[in-house]
Amino acid sequence: EITLIGHSLGAGAATIAAMEWNSKPFAQQSNTNKNNNNNIQISAHAIGFGCPALLSHPLSLATKPYITSVIADADFIPRMSGATLVNLLLDVQAFDYRRLAERDVEQALRELQCRYFSDGSSGGSTAIATAAGGGSGGGGASLKSKSKVT
């Protein structure tokens, strides 16, 4: 009897090795010489910490008696699969980030204005660059007059 222990990629390797050692072709191969009394029957168990998702659901159920996976609370690697990656990309594509990006840019501009133009020397109005479109039609940054943040 052997217990294989691994972390991350090593957990994946331990899982595959345990599956190989517990497979029927391997057991038949080790028992081919029936006259030999020294036949070794291998029973492999694997414990994987943070093992990547590498088995299909039916295969996972079939290996449940001899493979144990330990997953940390926020570890995304064991939860990442082709299906979850596709779902993530679809969620990113559907997310409307423009409103939040505009909010963040406006907040950054207010902070810059307070930090660099709050000494009172600009006379109440300061020209600052913004990424919001302007009258030039070039789509680049334009200068807009903004009142000082008080």
PDB file of C-alpha atoms in Angstrom:
ATOM      1  CA  GLU A   1       0.000   0.000   0.000  1.00  0.00           C
ATOM      2  CA  ILE A   2       1.313   3.434  -0.938  1.00  0.00           C
ATOM      3  CA  THR A   3       0.048   6.944  -0.235  1.00  0.00           C
ATOM      4  CA  LEU A   4       1.085   9.710  -2.618  1.00  0.00           C
ATOM      5  CA  ILE A   5       0.913  13.311  -1.438  1.00  0.00           C
ATOM      6  CA  GLY A   6       1.369  16.377  -3.610  1.00  0.00           C
ATOM      7  CA  HIS A   7       0.638  20.079  -3.912  1.00  0.00           C
ATOM      8  CA  SER A   8      -0.629  21.871  -7.037  1.00  0.00           C
ATOM      9  CA  LEU A   9       1.041  20.248 -10.045  1.00  0.00           C
ATOM     10  CA  GLY A  10       2.451  17.542  -7.747  1.00  0.00           C
ATOM     11  CA  ALA A  11      -1.092  16.775  -6.606  1.00  0.00           C
ATOM     12  CA  GLY A  12      -2.102  16.290 -10.223  1.00  0.00           C
ATOM     13  CA  ALA A  13       0.854  13.978 -10.783  1.00  0.00           C
ATOM     14  CA  ALA A  14       0.008  12.002  -7.623  1.00  0.00           C
ATOM     15  CA  THR A  15      -3.605  11.661  -8.788  1.00  0.00           C
ATOM     16  CA  ILE A  16      -2.576  10.337 -12.197  1.00  0.00           C
ATOM     17  CA  ALA A  17      -0.020   7.954 -10.652  1.00  0.00           C
ATOM     18  CA  ALA A  18      -2.615   6.571  -8.217  1.00  0.00           C
ATOM     19  CA  MET A  19      -5.043   6.067 -11.085  1.00  0.00           C
ATOM     20  CA  GLU A  20      -2.375   4.216 -13.069  1.00  0.00           C
ATOM     21  CA  TRP A  21      -1.370   1.991 -10.159  1.00  0.00           C
ATOM     22  CA  ASN A  22      -4.991   1.163  -9.345  1.00  0.00           C
ATOM     23  CA  SER A  23      -6.026   0.536 -12.963  1.00  0.00           C
ATOM     24  CA  LYS A  24      -6.927  -2.943 -14.144  1.00  0.00           C
ATOM     25  CA  PRO A  25      -4.305  -3.077 -16.928  1.00  0.00           C
ATOM     26  CA  PHE A  26      -1.577  -2.437 -14.371  1.00  0.00           C
ATOM     27  CA  ALA A  27      -2.987  -5.058 -11.980  1.00  0.00           C
ATOM     28  CA  GLN A  28      -3.167  -7.637 -14.822  1.00  0.00           C
ATOM     29  CA  GLN A  29       0.376  -6.810 -15.877  1.00  0.00           C
ATOM     30  CA  SER A  30       1.693  -7.327 -12.343  1.00  0.00           C
ATOM     31  CA  ASN A  31      -0.117 -10.669 -12.046  1.00  0.00           C
ATOM     32  CA  THR A  32       1.001 -12.159 -15.381  1.00  0.00           C
ATOM     33  CA  ASN A  33       3.551 -14.462 -13.752  1.00  0.00           C
ATOM     34  CA  LYS A  34       1.207 -16.636 -11.657  1.00  0.00           C
ATOM     35  CA  ASN A  35       3.998 -19.087 -10.740  1.00  0.00           C
ATOM     36  CA  ASN A  36       5.890 -16.330  -8.978  1.00  0.00           C
ATOM     37  CA  ASN A  37       4.934 -16.054  -5.310  1.00  0.00           C
ATOM     38  CA  ASN A  38       6.481 -12.585  -5.119  1.00  0.00           C
ATOM     39  CA  ASN A  39       3.631 -10.816  -6.948  1.00  0.00           C
ATOM     40  CA  ILE A  40       3.088  -7.387  -5.483  1.00  0.00           C
ATOM     41  CA  GLN A  41      -0.408  -5.999  -5.355  1.00  0.00           C
ATOM     42  CA  ILE A  42      -0.291  -2.193  -5.268  1.00  0.00           C
ATOM     43  CA  SER A  43      -3.019  -0.214  -3.600  1.00  0.00           C
ATOM     44  CA  ALA A  44      -2.361   3.475  -4.172  1.00  0.00           C
ATOM     45  CA  HIS A  45      -4.068   6.389  -2.447  1.00  0.00           C
ATOM     46  CA  ALA A  46      -3.453  10.033  -3.279  1.00  0.00           C
ATOM     47  CA  ILE A  47      -3.905  13.174  -1.212  1.00  0.00           C
ATOM     48  CA  GLY A  48      -3.693  16.349  -3.233  1.00  0.00           C
ATOM     49  CA  PHE A  49      -3.473  19.888  -1.863  1.00  0.00           C
ATOM     50  CA  GLY A  50      -4.639  22.496  -4.369  1.00  0.00           C
ATOM     51  CA  CYS A  51      -4.853  19.957  -7.196  1.00  0.00           C
ATOM     52  CA  PRO A  52      -5.841  21.458 -10.553  1.00  0.00           C
ATOM     53  CA  ALA A  53      -9.165  20.314 -11.974  1.00  0.00           C
ATOM     54  CA  LEU A  54      -8.054  17.474 -14.230  1.00  0.00           C
ATOM     55  CA  LEU A  55     -10.770  14.809 -14.049  1.00  0.00           C
ATOM     56  CA  SER A  56     -14.192  14.656 -15.616  1.00  0.00           C
ATOM     57  CA  HIS A  57     -17.115  14.276 -13.231  1.00  0.00           C
ATOM     58  CA  PRO A  58     -17.597  10.527 -13.921  1.00  0.00           C
ATOM     59  CA  LEU A  59     -13.856   9.893 -13.502  1.00  0.00           C
ATOM     60  CA  SER A  60     -13.843  11.917 -10.299  1.00  0.00           C
ATOM     61  CA  LEU A  61     -16.640   9.763  -8.897  1.00  0.00           C
ATOM     62  CA  ALA A  62     -14.832   6.568  -9.949  1.00  0.00           C
ATOM     63  CA  THR A  63     -11.633   7.594  -8.116  1.00  0.00           C
ATOM     64  CA  LYS A  64     -13.374   8.864  -4.977  1.00  0.00           C
ATOM     65  CA  PRO A  65     -12.409   5.794  -2.861  1.00  0.00           C
ATOM     66  CA  TYR A  66      -8.669   6.420  -3.211  1.00  0.00           C
ATOM     67  CA  ILE A  67      -8.161  10.115  -4.081  1.00  0.00           C
ATOM     68  CA  THR A  68      -8.652  12.966  -1.624  1.00  0.00           C
ATOM     69  CA  SER A  69      -8.446  16.611  -2.672  1.00  0.00           C
ATOM     70  CA  VAL A  70      -7.909  19.391  -0.158  1.00  0.00           C
ATOM     71  CA  ILE A  71      -8.798  22.865  -1.428  1.00  0.00           C
ATOM     72  CA  ALA A  72      -8.055  26.120   0.384  1.00  0.00           C
ATOM     73  CA  ASP A  73     -10.932  28.552   0.747  1.00  0.00           C
ATOM     74  CA  ALA A  74      -9.943  31.134  -1.896  1.00  0.00           C
ATOM     75  CA  ASP A  75      -7.761  28.968  -4.155  1.00  0.00           C
ATOM     76  CA  PHE A  76      -9.098  29.332  -7.704  1.00  0.00           C
ATOM     77  CA  ILE A  77      -6.747  26.859  -9.426  1.00  0.00           C
ATOM     78  CA  PRO A  78      -8.660  23.737  -8.263  1.00  0.00           C
ATOM     79  CA  ARG A  79     -11.888  25.365  -9.406  1.00  0.00           C
ATOM     80  CA  MET A  80     -10.576  26.468 -12.809  1.00  0.00           C
ATOM     81  CA  SER A  81     -11.639  24.319 -15.736  1.00  0.00           C
ATOM     82  CA  GLY A  82     -12.428  24.895 -19.376  1.00  0.00           C
ATOM     83  CA  ALA A  83     -16.092  25.530 -18.541  1.00  0.00           C
ATOM     84  CA  THR A  84     -15.335  28.002 -15.737  1.00  0.00           C
ATOM     85  CA  LEU A  85     -12.853  29.829 -17.967  1.00  0.00           C
ATOM     86  CA  VAL A  86     -15.488  30.206 -20.696  1.00  0.00           C
ATOM     87  CA  ASN A  87     -17.998  31.450 -18.108  1.00  0.00           C
ATOM     88  CA  LEU A  88     -15.465  33.974 -16.800  1.00  0.00           C
ATOM     89  CA  LEU A  89     -14.790  35.317 -20.299  1.00  0.00           C
ATOM     90  CA  LEU A  90     -18.521  35.595 -21.006  1.00  0.00           C
ATOM     91  CA  ASP A  91     -19.038  37.472 -17.716  1.00  0.00           C
ATOM     92  CA  VAL A  92     -16.188  39.869 -18.497  1.00  0.00           C
ATOM     93  CA  GLN A  93     -17.574  40.449 -21.987  1.00  0.00           C
ATOM     94  CA  ALA A  94     -21.087  41.169 -20.672  1.00  0.00           C
ATOM     95  CA  PHE A  95     -19.969  43.442 -17.807  1.00  0.00           C
ATOM     96  CA  ASP A  96     -20.607  47.125 -18.477  1.00  0.00           C
ATOM     97  CA  TYR A  97     -17.449  48.630 -17.048  1.00  0.00           C
ATOM     98  CA  ARG A  98     -17.875  52.101 -18.609  1.00  0.00           C
ATOM     99  CA  ARG A  99     -19.947  53.586 -15.776  1.00  0.00           C
ATOM    100  CA  LEU A 100     -17.496  52.374 -13.142  1.00  0.00           C
ATOM    101  CA  ALA A 101     -14.502  53.487 -15.214  1.00  0.00           C
ATOM    102  CA  GLU A 102     -15.992  56.972 -15.622  1.00  0.00           C
ATOM    103  CA  ARG A 103     -16.607  57.132 -11.869  1.00  0.00           C
ATOM    104  CA  ASP A 104     -13.013  56.106 -11.163  1.00  0.00           C
ATOM    105  CA  VAL A 105     -11.612  58.663 -13.614  1.00  0.00           C
ATOM    106  CA  GLU A 106     -13.754  61.427 -12.111  1.00  0.00           C
ATOM    107  CA  GLN A 107     -12.594  60.470  -8.600  1.00  0.00           C
ATOM    108  CA  ALA A 108      -8.965  60.451  -9.711  1.00  0.00           C
ATOM    109  CA  LEU A 109      -9.378  63.878 -11.297  1.00  0.00           C
ATOM    110  CA  ARG A 110     -10.931  65.253  -8.093  1.00  0.00           C
ATOM    111  CA  GLU A 111      -8.056  63.859  -6.042  1.00  0.00           C
ATOM    112  CA  LEU A 112      -5.451  65.277  -8.422  1.00  0.00           C
ATOM    113  CA  GLN A 113      -7.210  68.633  -8.403  1.00  0.00           C
ATOM    114  CA  CYS A 114      -7.266  68.695  -4.602  1.00  0.00           C
ATOM    115  CA  ARG A 115      -3.644  67.594  -4.335  1.00  0.00           C
ATOM    116  CA  TYR A 116      -2.044  69.827  -6.952  1.00  0.00           C
ATOM    117  CA  PHE A 117      -4.380  72.801  -7.287  1.00  0.00           C
ATOM    118  CA  SER A 118      -5.719  73.344  -3.776  1.00  0.00           C
ATOM    119  CA  ASP A 119      -3.242  76.113  -2.832  1.00  0.00           C
ATOM    120  CA  GLY A 120      -5.590  78.829  -4.082  1.00  0.00           C
ATOM    121  CA  SER A 121      -3.209  80.128  -6.743  1.00  0.00           C
ATOM    122  CA  SER A 122      -5.339  79.176  -9.720  1.00  0.00           C
ATOM    123  CA  GLY A 123      -8.095  81.701  -9.077  1.00  0.00           C
ATOM    124  CA  GLY A 124     -11.047  79.339  -8.721  1.00  0.00           C
ATOM    125  CA  SER A 125     -10.873  77.542 -12.062  1.00  0.00           C
ATOM    126  CA  THR A 126      -8.314  75.046 -13.290  1.00  0.00           C
ATOM    127  CA  ALA A 127      -7.856  73.482 -16.696  1.00  0.00           C
ATOM    128  CA  ILE A 128      -7.352  69.749 -16.325  1.00  0.00           C
ATOM    129  CA  ALA A 129      -7.050  67.021 -18.928  1.00  0.00           C
ATOM    130  CA  THR A 130      -9.883  64.537 -19.146  1.00  0.00           C
ATOM    131  CA  ALA A 131     -10.345  61.509 -21.312  1.00  0.00           C
ATOM    132  CA  ALA A 132     -13.958  62.448 -22.077  1.00  0.00           C
ATOM    133  CA  GLY A 133     -14.339  63.348 -25.732  1.00  0.00           C
ATOM    134  CA  GLY A 134     -13.971  66.971 -26.684  1.00  0.00           C
ATOM    135  CA  GLY A 135     -14.818  69.201 -29.593  1.00  0.00           C
ATOM    136  CA  SER A 136     -11.722  68.160 -31.563  1.00  0.00           C
ATOM    137  CA  GLY A 137     -13.241  64.855 -32.728  1.00  0.00           C
ATOM    138  CA  GLY A 138      -9.875  63.176 -32.259  1.00  0.00           C
ATOM    139  CA  GLY A 139     -11.079  61.043 -29.365  1.00  0.00           C
ATOM    140  CA  GLY A 140      -8.031  61.968 -27.306  1.00  0.00           C
ATOM    141  CA  ALA A 141      -7.749  63.996 -24.143  1.00  0.00           C
ATOM    142  CA  SER A 142      -9.202  67.483 -24.170  1.00  0.00           C
ATOM    143  CA  LEU A 143      -8.864  70.355 -21.757  1.00  0.00           C
ATOM    144  CA  LYS A 144     -11.940  71.291 -19.805  1.00  0.00           C
ATOM    145  CA  SER A 145     -12.363  74.029 -17.270  1.00  0.00           C
ATOM    146  CA  LYS A 146     -13.316  72.661 -13.867  1.00  0.00           C
ATOM    147  CA  SER A 147     -14.064  74.461 -10.655  1.00  0.00           C
ATOM    148  CA  LYS A 148     -11.856  73.669  -7.719  1.00  0.00           C
ATOM    149  CA  VAL A 149     -13.080  70.986  -5.370  1.00  0.00           C
ATOM    150  CA  THR A 150     -13.842  72.477  -1.993  1.00  0.00           C
TER     151      THR A 150
END
